Short mmCIF file of C-alpha atoms in Angstrom, two decimals:
data_model
loop_
_atom_site.label_atom_id
_atom_site.label_comp_id
_atom_site.label_asym_id
_atom_site.label_seq_id
_atom_site.Cartn_x
_atom_site.Cartn_y
_atom_site.Cartn_z
CA MET A 5 -22.35 17.83 -4.98
CA ASN A 6 -23.29 21.23 -6.41
CA ILE A 7 -20.81 22.58 -8.97
CA ALA A 8 -20.95 25.98 -10.67
CA PHE A 9 -19.37 25.70 -14.11
CA ILE A 10 -18.38 28.68 -16.29
CA PRO A 11 -17.30 27.41 -19.73
CA ILE A 12 -14.87 28.87 -22.25
CA ASP A 13 -17.63 29.50 -24.81
CA ASN A 14 -20.76 27.96 -26.34
CA ARG A 15 -19.19 25.20 -28.46
CA PRO A 16 -20.55 21.67 -27.90
CA VAL A 17 -17.29 20.37 -26.38
CA CYS A 18 -17.24 23.33 -23.99
CA TYR A 19 -20.94 23.54 -23.11
CA THR A 20 -22.87 20.33 -23.76
CA LEU A 21 -20.02 17.86 -23.12
CA PRO A 22 -19.75 18.81 -19.41
CA GLU A 23 -23.52 18.36 -19.11
CA GLN A 24 -23.35 14.95 -20.82
CA ILE A 25 -20.55 13.84 -18.51
CA CYS A 26 -22.27 14.99 -15.31
CA ALA A 27 -25.50 13.29 -16.42
CA MET A 28 -23.74 9.97 -15.69
CA ASN A 29 -23.67 10.75 -11.96
CA ASP A 30 -26.92 11.50 -10.13
CA GLU A 31 -24.99 12.89 -7.15
CA ILE A 32 -23.60 15.82 -9.18
CA ASN A 33 -25.70 18.91 -9.87
CA LEU A 34 -24.06 21.06 -12.55
CA PHE A 35 -25.06 24.72 -12.59
CA ILE A 36 -24.11 26.38 -15.87
CA PRO A 37 -25.12 29.76 -17.37
CA GLU A 38 -27.68 29.79 -20.16
CA ARG A 39 -25.94 29.03 -23.42
CA GLY A 40 -26.99 32.35 -24.91
CA MET A 41 -24.94 34.18 -22.29
CA LEU A 42 -21.68 32.64 -23.51
CA GLY A 43 -19.37 33.83 -26.23
CA GLY A 44 -18.92 32.26 -29.63
CA LEU A 45 -16.84 32.69 -32.76
CA THR A 46 -17.90 36.30 -33.27
CA LYS A 47 -19.91 36.94 -30.10
CA ILE A 48 -18.63 38.17 -26.73
CA ALA A 49 -20.13 36.63 -23.59
CA ASP A 50 -22.68 38.55 -21.55
CA VAL A 51 -20.28 39.02 -18.66
CA GLU A 52 -22.67 41.12 -16.58
CA GLY A 53 -25.37 38.50 -17.08
CA ILE A 54 -22.96 35.81 -15.86
CA PHE A 55 -22.19 37.97 -12.80
CA GLU A 56 -25.91 38.11 -11.95
CA TRP A 57 -26.40 34.38 -12.61
CA PHE A 58 -23.49 33.57 -10.31
CA LYS A 59 -24.77 35.84 -7.54
CA GLY A 60 -28.04 33.90 -7.55
CA LEU A 61 -26.46 30.50 -6.88
CA GLU A 62 -26.76 28.96 -3.41
CA ASN A 63 -25.04 26.07 -1.61
CA ILE A 64 -22.26 25.69 -4.17
CA ASP A 65 -19.59 23.15 -3.21
CA ALA A 66 -17.12 24.03 -5.97
CA VAL A 67 -16.61 26.50 -8.81
CA VAL A 68 -14.97 25.37 -12.05
CA MET A 69 -14.37 28.28 -14.36
CA CYS A 70 -12.63 29.78 -17.37
CA LEU A 71 -11.23 33.13 -16.26
CA ASP A 72 -11.07 34.29 -19.91
CA THR A 73 -14.87 34.30 -20.00
CA ILE A 74 -14.99 36.89 -17.21
CA ALA A 75 -11.92 38.85 -18.31
CA TYR A 76 -12.58 39.14 -22.05
CA GLY A 77 -15.91 37.47 -22.81
CA GLY A 78 -14.42 34.16 -23.93
CA LEU A 79 -11.35 32.44 -25.29
CA ILE A 80 -11.49 33.93 -28.79
CA PRO A 81 -12.35 37.45 -27.53
CA SER A 82 -9.21 37.21 -25.36
CA ARG A 83 -7.19 37.44 -28.59
CA ARG A 84 -9.35 40.11 -30.20
CA SER A 85 -10.49 42.35 -27.36
CA ALA A 86 -9.42 46.01 -27.51
CA ASP A 87 -10.08 46.56 -23.78
CA THR A 88 -7.27 48.09 -21.80
CA PHE A 89 -5.45 46.36 -18.96
CA GLU A 90 -7.26 48.60 -16.49
CA GLN A 91 -10.71 47.69 -17.90
CA VAL A 92 -9.99 43.97 -17.75
CA LYS A 93 -8.47 44.25 -14.28
CA GLU A 94 -11.57 46.00 -12.94
CA ARG A 95 -13.83 43.20 -14.26
CA VAL A 96 -11.83 40.30 -12.90
CA GLU A 97 -11.33 41.93 -9.50
CA ARG A 98 -15.07 42.52 -9.22
CA PHE A 99 -15.65 38.84 -9.87
CA LYS A 100 -12.92 37.83 -7.43
CA LYS A 101 -15.04 39.26 -4.60
CA LEU A 102 -17.82 36.82 -5.51
CA LEU A 103 -15.41 33.89 -5.14
CA ASP A 104 -14.50 34.58 -1.52
CA GLY A 105 -15.05 31.55 0.69
CA LYS A 106 -15.60 29.16 -2.23
CA LYS A 107 -13.49 26.26 -3.51
CA VAL A 108 -12.39 27.43 -6.94
CA TYR A 109 -10.77 25.47 -9.76
CA ALA A 110 -9.88 27.94 -12.50
CA PHE A 111 -7.84 28.29 -15.64
CA SER A 112 -6.69 31.11 -17.87
CA SER A 113 -5.19 30.78 -21.32
CA ILE A 114 -1.75 31.91 -22.40
CA MET A 115 -2.58 33.57 -25.72
CA ARG A 116 -1.90 31.13 -28.53
CA ILE A 117 0.11 31.73 -31.72
CA SER A 118 -1.31 29.67 -34.59
CA ASN A 119 1.04 28.80 -37.44
CA ASN A 120 -1.23 29.80 -40.33
CA ASN A 121 -2.86 32.75 -42.06
CA ILE A 122 -6.40 31.85 -40.97
CA ASN A 123 -8.03 34.70 -39.05
CA GLN A 124 -11.31 33.02 -38.05
CA GLU A 125 -10.27 33.15 -34.39
CA GLU A 126 -7.69 35.96 -34.51
CA LYS A 127 -7.52 39.64 -35.38
CA GLU A 128 -8.11 40.61 -38.99
CA TYR A 129 -4.44 41.04 -39.83
CA TRP A 130 -3.78 37.36 -39.12
CA SER A 131 -4.98 36.52 -42.66
CA GLU A 132 -1.88 38.22 -44.05
CA TYR A 133 0.66 38.12 -41.24
CA GLY A 134 -0.23 35.06 -39.12
CA LYS A 135 2.63 32.86 -40.28
CA LYS A 136 5.09 35.73 -40.09
CA ILE A 137 4.02 36.51 -36.52
CA PHE A 138 4.45 32.84 -35.63
CA GLU A 139 7.95 32.79 -37.13
CA TYR A 140 8.88 36.04 -35.40
CA SER A 141 7.68 34.65 -32.08
CA TYR A 142 9.44 31.31 -32.59
CA ASN A 143 12.78 32.88 -33.49
CA LEU A 144 12.62 35.51 -30.77
CA ASP A 145 12.21 32.82 -28.14
CA LYS A 146 14.70 30.36 -29.62
CA PHE A 147 17.46 32.79 -30.62
CA SER A 148 16.58 35.89 -28.50
CA THR A 149 16.45 37.89 -31.71
CA ALA A 150 14.19 38.00 -34.77
CA GLU A 151 13.85 39.94 -37.98
CA SER A 152 10.54 40.56 -39.70
CA ASP A 153 8.86 42.63 -42.38
CA ILE A 154 5.63 42.83 -40.37
CA PRO A 155 4.45 46.47 -40.32
CA ASP A 156 5.27 48.18 -37.02
CA GLU A 157 1.67 49.08 -36.20
CA ILE A 158 0.57 45.44 -36.57
CA LEU A 159 3.47 43.95 -34.66
CA ASN A 160 3.08 46.51 -31.88
CA ASP A 161 -0.65 45.85 -31.60
CA TYR A 162 0.00 42.13 -31.37
CA LEU A 163 2.73 42.50 -28.74
CA GLU A 164 0.63 44.93 -26.68
CA THR A 165 -2.29 42.49 -26.68
CA ARG A 166 0.05 39.73 -25.52
CA LYS A 167 1.48 41.96 -22.78
CA ARG A 168 -1.99 42.89 -21.50
CA ASN A 169 -3.06 39.24 -21.28
CA PHE A 170 0.22 38.23 -19.64
CA GLU A 171 -0.08 40.94 -16.99
CA ILE A 172 -3.68 39.88 -16.27
CA ASN A 173 -2.49 36.30 -15.85
CA LYS A 174 0.07 37.43 -13.30
CA LEU A 175 -2.72 39.02 -11.25
CA TYR A 176 -4.36 35.62 -10.75
CA LEU A 177 -1.26 34.28 -8.99
CA ASP A 178 -2.28 36.32 -5.91
CA TRP A 179 -5.87 35.05 -5.82
CA ASN A 180 -5.20 32.03 -3.54
CA LEU A 181 -7.41 29.68 -5.56
CA ASP A 182 -7.64 25.94 -4.81
CA THR A 183 -6.30 25.22 -8.29
CA LEU A 184 -5.12 27.68 -10.94
CA VAL A 185 -3.91 26.48 -14.33
CA PHE A 186 -2.44 28.47 -17.19
CA SER A 187 -3.16 26.68 -20.47
CA LYS A 188 -0.78 26.47 -23.42
CA ASP A 189 -3.12 26.35 -26.41
CA ASP A 190 -1.87 25.40 -29.91
CA CYS A 191 1.78 25.80 -29.05
CA ALA A 192 5.11 24.76 -30.56
CA GLU A 193 8.48 24.03 -28.99
CA PHE A 194 9.40 27.74 -28.98
CA GLY A 195 7.40 30.97 -29.01
CA LEU A 196 6.38 33.95 -26.93
CA ASN A 197 3.57 31.87 -25.46
CA VAL A 198 6.07 29.21 -24.35
CA LYS A 199 8.31 31.95 -22.95
CA GLU A 200 5.38 33.38 -20.97
CA ALA A 201 4.64 29.89 -19.63
CA ARG A 202 8.20 29.58 -18.36
CA GLU A 203 7.94 32.97 -16.67
CA LEU A 204 4.64 32.07 -15.00
CA GLU A 205 6.18 28.83 -13.78
CA LYS A 206 9.08 30.78 -12.23
CA LEU A 207 6.48 32.84 -10.35
CA GLY A 208 4.88 29.67 -9.01
CA GLY A 209 2.20 29.18 -11.67
CA LEU A 210 1.06 25.79 -12.96
CA THR A 211 0.98 25.45 -16.76
CA LYS A 212 -0.53 22.68 -18.86
CA THR A 213 -0.55 22.02 -22.59
CA GLY A 214 -4.13 22.20 -23.88
CA ALA A 215 -7.13 24.48 -23.47
CA ASP A 216 -10.67 23.31 -24.27
CA GLU A 217 -10.36 20.20 -22.09
CA ILE A 218 -8.92 21.90 -19.02
CA PRO A 219 -12.31 22.88 -17.49
CA LEU A 220 -13.23 19.19 -17.76
CA THR A 221 -9.96 18.10 -16.16
CA LEU A 222 -10.62 20.59 -13.36
CA LEU A 223 -14.17 19.28 -13.07
CA ALA A 224 -12.69 15.81 -12.51
CA ARG A 225 -10.32 17.27 -9.91
CA ALA A 226 -13.19 18.92 -8.05
CA VAL A 227 -14.92 15.55 -7.59
CA ASN A 228 -13.56 13.89 -4.46
CA LYS A 229 -13.05 10.37 -5.78
CA SER A 230 -9.91 8.25 -5.87
CA LEU A 231 -9.05 6.59 -9.16
CA LYS A 232 -5.95 4.54 -9.94
CA VAL A 233 -5.11 4.62 -13.64
CA ALA A 234 -2.49 2.66 -15.59
CA PRO A 235 -1.52 4.22 -18.95
CA ILE A 236 -0.72 1.68 -21.68
CA PHE A 237 0.77 3.01 -24.91
CA LEU A 238 0.04 0.96 -28.02
CA GLU A 239 3.31 2.27 -29.49
CA PRO A 240 5.43 2.30 -26.30
CA GLU A 241 8.72 2.96 -28.08
CA HIS A 242 7.27 6.20 -29.51
CA LYS A 243 5.68 7.72 -26.39
CA HIS A 244 8.39 10.41 -26.38
CA ARG A 245 7.01 11.89 -29.64
CA ILE A 246 5.34 15.32 -29.51
CA SER A 247 1.75 15.73 -30.73
CA ASN A 248 0.62 18.37 -33.20
CA TYR A 249 -0.25 21.69 -31.50
CA GLU A 250 1.61 20.68 -28.33
CA ASP A 251 5.06 21.20 -26.84
CA VAL A 252 5.43 18.10 -24.66
CA SER A 253 5.64 14.38 -25.41
CA ILE A 254 2.48 12.32 -25.55
CA GLU A 255 3.64 10.54 -22.40
CA LYS A 256 3.99 13.83 -20.52
CA SER A 257 0.62 14.95 -21.84
CA VAL A 258 -1.01 11.78 -20.50
CA LEU A 259 0.67 12.03 -17.10
CA GLY A 260 -0.10 15.76 -16.84
CA GLN A 261 -3.80 15.26 -17.50
CA LEU A 262 -4.04 12.42 -15.00
CA GLU A 263 -2.25 14.45 -12.34
CA LEU A 264 -4.43 17.51 -12.85
CA ALA A 265 -7.59 15.37 -12.74
CA GLY A 266 -6.57 14.06 -9.33
CA CYS A 267 -5.89 10.49 -10.47
CA GLU A 268 -3.15 8.19 -9.19
CA VAL A 269 -0.86 6.67 -11.84
CA CYS A 270 0.02 3.04 -11.18
CA GLU A 271 0.92 -0.28 -12.79
CA PRO A 272 -1.84 -2.29 -14.54
CA ASP A 273 -2.17 -4.88 -11.77
CA LYS A 274 -2.91 -2.15 -9.21
CA ALA A 275 -5.23 -0.07 -11.43
CA ASP A 276 -8.94 0.60 -11.13
CA ILE A 277 -8.93 1.28 -14.86
CA LEU A 278 -6.55 0.97 -17.81
CA LEU A 279 -5.95 3.95 -20.09
CA TYR A 280 -5.06 2.70 -23.57
CA VAL A 281 -3.37 5.37 -25.68
CA ASN A 282 -3.40 4.73 -29.44
CA ASN A 283 -0.34 6.91 -29.99
CA PHE A 284 1.48 7.61 -33.25
CA GLU A 285 4.86 6.32 -34.40
CA ASN A 286 6.99 9.05 -36.02
CA HIS A 287 4.47 11.89 -36.17
CA GLN A 288 0.80 12.51 -35.50
CA GLY A 289 -1.45 12.41 -38.53
CA GLU A 290 -4.37 14.72 -39.31
CA ILE A 291 -6.85 13.60 -41.92
CA VAL A 292 -8.48 16.96 -42.60
CA MET A 293 -5.05 18.56 -43.15
CA LYS A 294 -4.00 15.61 -45.36
CA VAL A 295 -1.18 14.68 -42.99
CA ASP A 296 -0.85 10.90 -43.09
CA THR A 297 0.72 8.62 -40.52
CA THR A 298 1.03 4.88 -39.95
CA PRO A 299 -2.36 3.61 -38.72
CA PHE A 300 -2.81 1.02 -36.00
CA THR A 301 -1.71 -2.39 -37.30
CA GLY A 302 -1.58 -4.44 -34.11
CA ASP A 303 -4.06 -6.80 -32.53
CA TRP A 304 -6.81 -5.63 -30.20
CA HIS A 305 -8.60 -7.80 -27.66
CA GLU A 306 -11.11 -6.81 -25.03
CA PRO A 307 -9.13 -6.19 -21.80
CA ASP A 308 -10.07 -8.24 -18.75
CA LYS A 309 -10.57 -5.17 -16.53
CA PRO A 310 -12.20 -1.73 -16.99
CA TYR A 311 -10.53 0.37 -19.69
CA MET A 312 -10.80 3.64 -21.59
CA ILE A 313 -9.28 4.65 -24.92
CA ALA A 314 -7.57 7.88 -25.97
CA ASP A 315 -7.28 7.55 -29.74
CA VAL A 316 -4.61 10.17 -30.55
CA ARG A 317 -2.80 8.65 -33.53
CA PHE A 318 -4.44 11.42 -35.55
CA ALA A 319 -5.28 14.95 -34.43
CA ASN A 320 -8.85 16.09 -35.04
CA GLY A 321 -10.40 12.66 -35.38
CA SER A 322 -10.12 8.92 -34.98
CA ASP A 323 -7.74 6.38 -36.43
CA ASN A 324 -10.12 4.47 -38.73
CA ALA A 325 -7.98 1.33 -38.64
CA PHE A 326 -8.08 1.24 -34.86
CA VAL A 327 -11.84 1.78 -34.66
CA GLU A 328 -12.34 -1.12 -37.05
CA LYS A 329 -10.30 -3.41 -34.77
CA LEU A 330 -12.16 -2.06 -31.75
CA PHE A 331 -15.56 -2.77 -33.29
CA GLU A 332 -14.49 -6.19 -34.54
CA ALA A 333 -13.61 -7.17 -30.97
CA GLY A 334 -16.78 -5.54 -29.64
CA LEU A 335 -17.43 -3.06 -26.86
CA CYS A 336 -18.08 -5.27 -23.86
CA GLU A 337 -18.90 -4.54 -20.23
CA ASN A 338 -15.36 -3.39 -19.35
CA PHE A 339 -15.51 -0.51 -21.86
CA CYS A 340 -15.60 2.83 -19.98
CA GLY A 341 -15.01 5.50 -22.62
CA TYR A 342 -13.55 6.62 -25.94
CA SER A 343 -12.28 10.00 -27.15
CA ALA A 344 -10.49 11.29 -30.25
CA TRP A 345 -11.37 14.95 -30.69
CA ASN A 346 -9.05 17.83 -31.58
CA THR A 347 -5.65 17.70 -29.86
CA SER A 348 -4.20 14.90 -27.76
CA ALA A 349 -4.76 16.95 -24.60
CA ASN A 350 -8.39 17.62 -25.61
CA SER A 351 -9.08 13.90 -26.00
CA LEU A 352 -7.27 12.92 -22.80
CA GLY A 353 -8.78 15.52 -20.49
CA SER A 354 -12.39 14.92 -21.48
CA LEU A 355 -11.97 11.14 -21.46
CA ILE A 356 -10.45 11.07 -17.96
CA CYS A 357 -13.15 13.43 -16.66
CA GLY A 358 -15.91 11.17 -17.97
CA VAL A 359 -14.42 8.07 -16.40
CA LYS A 360 -13.79 9.71 -13.02
CA ILE A 361 -17.34 11.10 -12.83
CA LYS A 362 -19.10 8.05 -14.28
CA ALA A 363 -21.43 6.32 -11.82
CA ASP A 364 -24.37 3.99 -12.42
CA ASN A 365 -26.35 5.87 -15.09
CA ASN A 366 -25.73 3.49 -17.97
CA ASP A 367 -28.15 5.26 -20.32
CA ALA A 368 -26.27 8.56 -19.95
CA PHE A 369 -22.96 6.72 -20.45
CA LYS A 370 -24.15 5.19 -23.71
CA ARG A 371 -25.49 8.53 -24.93
CA LEU A 372 -22.09 10.10 -24.27
CA GLN A 373 -20.27 7.34 -26.16
CA VAL A 374 -22.66 7.61 -29.12
CA VAL A 375 -21.94 11.34 -29.36
CA ARG A 376 -18.19 10.81 -29.14
CA PHE A 377 -18.10 8.09 -31.81
CA LEU A 378 -20.42 10.06 -34.11
CA ASP A 379 -18.33 13.23 -33.70
CA ASP A 380 -14.77 11.91 -33.37
CA TRP A 381 -14.94 8.91 -35.68
CA ALA A 382 -17.90 9.21 -38.04
CA TYR A 383 -17.73 12.95 -38.69
CA GLN A 384 -14.18 14.12 -38.05
CA ALA A 385 -12.33 11.13 -39.51
CA ASN A 386 -14.73 10.45 -42.39
CA VAL A 387 -17.76 12.58 -43.29
CA ARG A 388 -16.06 15.93 -42.73
CA GLN A 389 -13.88 15.26 -45.74
CA ALA A 390 -16.95 15.60 -47.98
CA GLY A 391 -16.85 19.35 -47.27
CA THR A 392 -20.59 19.81 -46.76
CA MET A 393 -22.95 20.63 -43.89
CA ASP A 394 -25.64 18.43 -45.42
CA ILE A 395 -24.45 15.32 -43.60
CA LYS A 396 -27.58 13.49 -42.39
CA ASP A 397 -27.47 10.78 -45.08
CA LEU A 398 -23.69 10.51 -44.98
CA MET A 399 -23.76 9.84 -41.24
CA LYS A 400 -26.46 7.15 -41.37
CA PRO A 401 -24.19 4.12 -42.03
CA PHE A 402 -21.96 5.16 -39.13
CA GLU A 403 -24.97 5.61 -36.87
CA ASP A 404 -26.09 2.05 -37.58
CA ARG A 405 -22.69 0.58 -36.69
CA ILE A 406 -22.40 2.58 -33.48
CA PHE A 407 -25.94 1.75 -32.38
CA GLU A 408 -25.23 -1.93 -32.97
CA GLN A 409 -22.03 -1.78 -30.90
CA LEU A 410 -23.68 -0.07 -27.94
CA GLY A 411 -27.07 -1.73 -28.17
CA VAL A 412 -29.03 1.52 -28.50
CA LYS A 413 -31.11 3.44 -31.03
CA TYR A 414 -31.62 7.20 -31.22
CA ASN A 415 -32.87 9.80 -33.64
CA VAL A 416 -29.91 12.06 -34.40
CA ASN A 417 -29.80 15.68 -35.49
CA TYR A 418 -26.67 17.50 -36.64
CA SER A 419 -25.90 21.21 -36.70
CA PHE A 420 -22.90 23.51 -37.07
CA PRO A 421 -23.19 26.10 -34.28
CA TRP A 422 -20.26 28.21 -35.49
CA ASP A 423 -21.30 27.88 -39.14
CA ARG A 424 -18.09 26.09 -40.09
CA LEU A 425 -17.04 22.48 -40.59
CA PHE A 426 -14.56 22.36 -37.71
CA GLU A 427 -17.10 21.44 -35.02
CA VAL A 428 -20.39 19.60 -35.36
CA GLU A 429 -23.12 19.37 -32.73
CA VAL A 430 -24.68 15.93 -32.28
CA GLU A 431 -28.10 15.87 -30.62
CA LEU A 432 -29.81 12.60 -29.64
CA SER A 433 -33.52 12.12 -29.08
#
């Protein structure tokens, strides 16, 4: 199967993770633009270059794409771009002509509203007015009215950017794609982004909580393979709780990702694979933000049928207590995948994609699991807290434990492609 894949940007989880997943299946050929063409934290994608790359592809069975890459040059540029509605419309409609006759699985983001004053991924004024814009948005949706001391020129610019993106999203509803998803990235219970999602749903649009994982979930959907999955929550009485950065319960997040990936939800005795969800009790923790929560305290035994693990008790990294129990029991032949990166939806979507695509390439499977444990557990839940990019020695003890568990040995290099601690790139040789 030949799949053209246009990522969100050049981050490891957006660019190299799809390659690592598809490497597990020799029947899938993934065609992806050169990494240098894609956008980054401060770089806009080479959209014209991607046009030319796409025109040169032949015998493509499916296209999985981020529409934001074509419209704005990437996910982050979609929040920063000063292009007019007419300029963006012209670009996307030019690309639409290239999609004629192809099976297309696409997503576009509903512009997020982060609840902080960090402007790394937003316009400059977010450093002073980010929280106030979030509060204005939240109150306007919840109460239909809001007061604010945000300067008019800043608030107007923000609202105009939102309106442009929303109107572009409405254009896609007429494209007659095989699957079109509007992603709700970093959202709360109320907000202008949530309001836009409701409006798109009324127009027939499909919305999902998440963002970075959605191309992977769509990649899983594009692969014609049946998979019966039984979700098992380790804290079943708390599956109604809402994860950080999301607006739906963890149970709904799980079911939504499985549905979008084209999996059938069933009871354990009917399942091809069990999906264990290490969910939180009262609230989701987050180690890097110093938000604690009750760690896993139960017993863990190797299941007697194939299983995968979404470790979402903490956002942005593993539950150390759970990983200890997991390693004590050992990763035996029924183990099919682990994920614990970023949001609950991020972990779930990428995990399900890997399991649905996985075939007989055991070496590629082990490489993928090494990367996930080194990133999600070793770095995010432990080494990241040291606050340094000089992590080679700090990661070594974790490498040894992971290699022992999986029966492998690699040389590992680490880098920080966006020159910040949030994401690390793990390269094995």
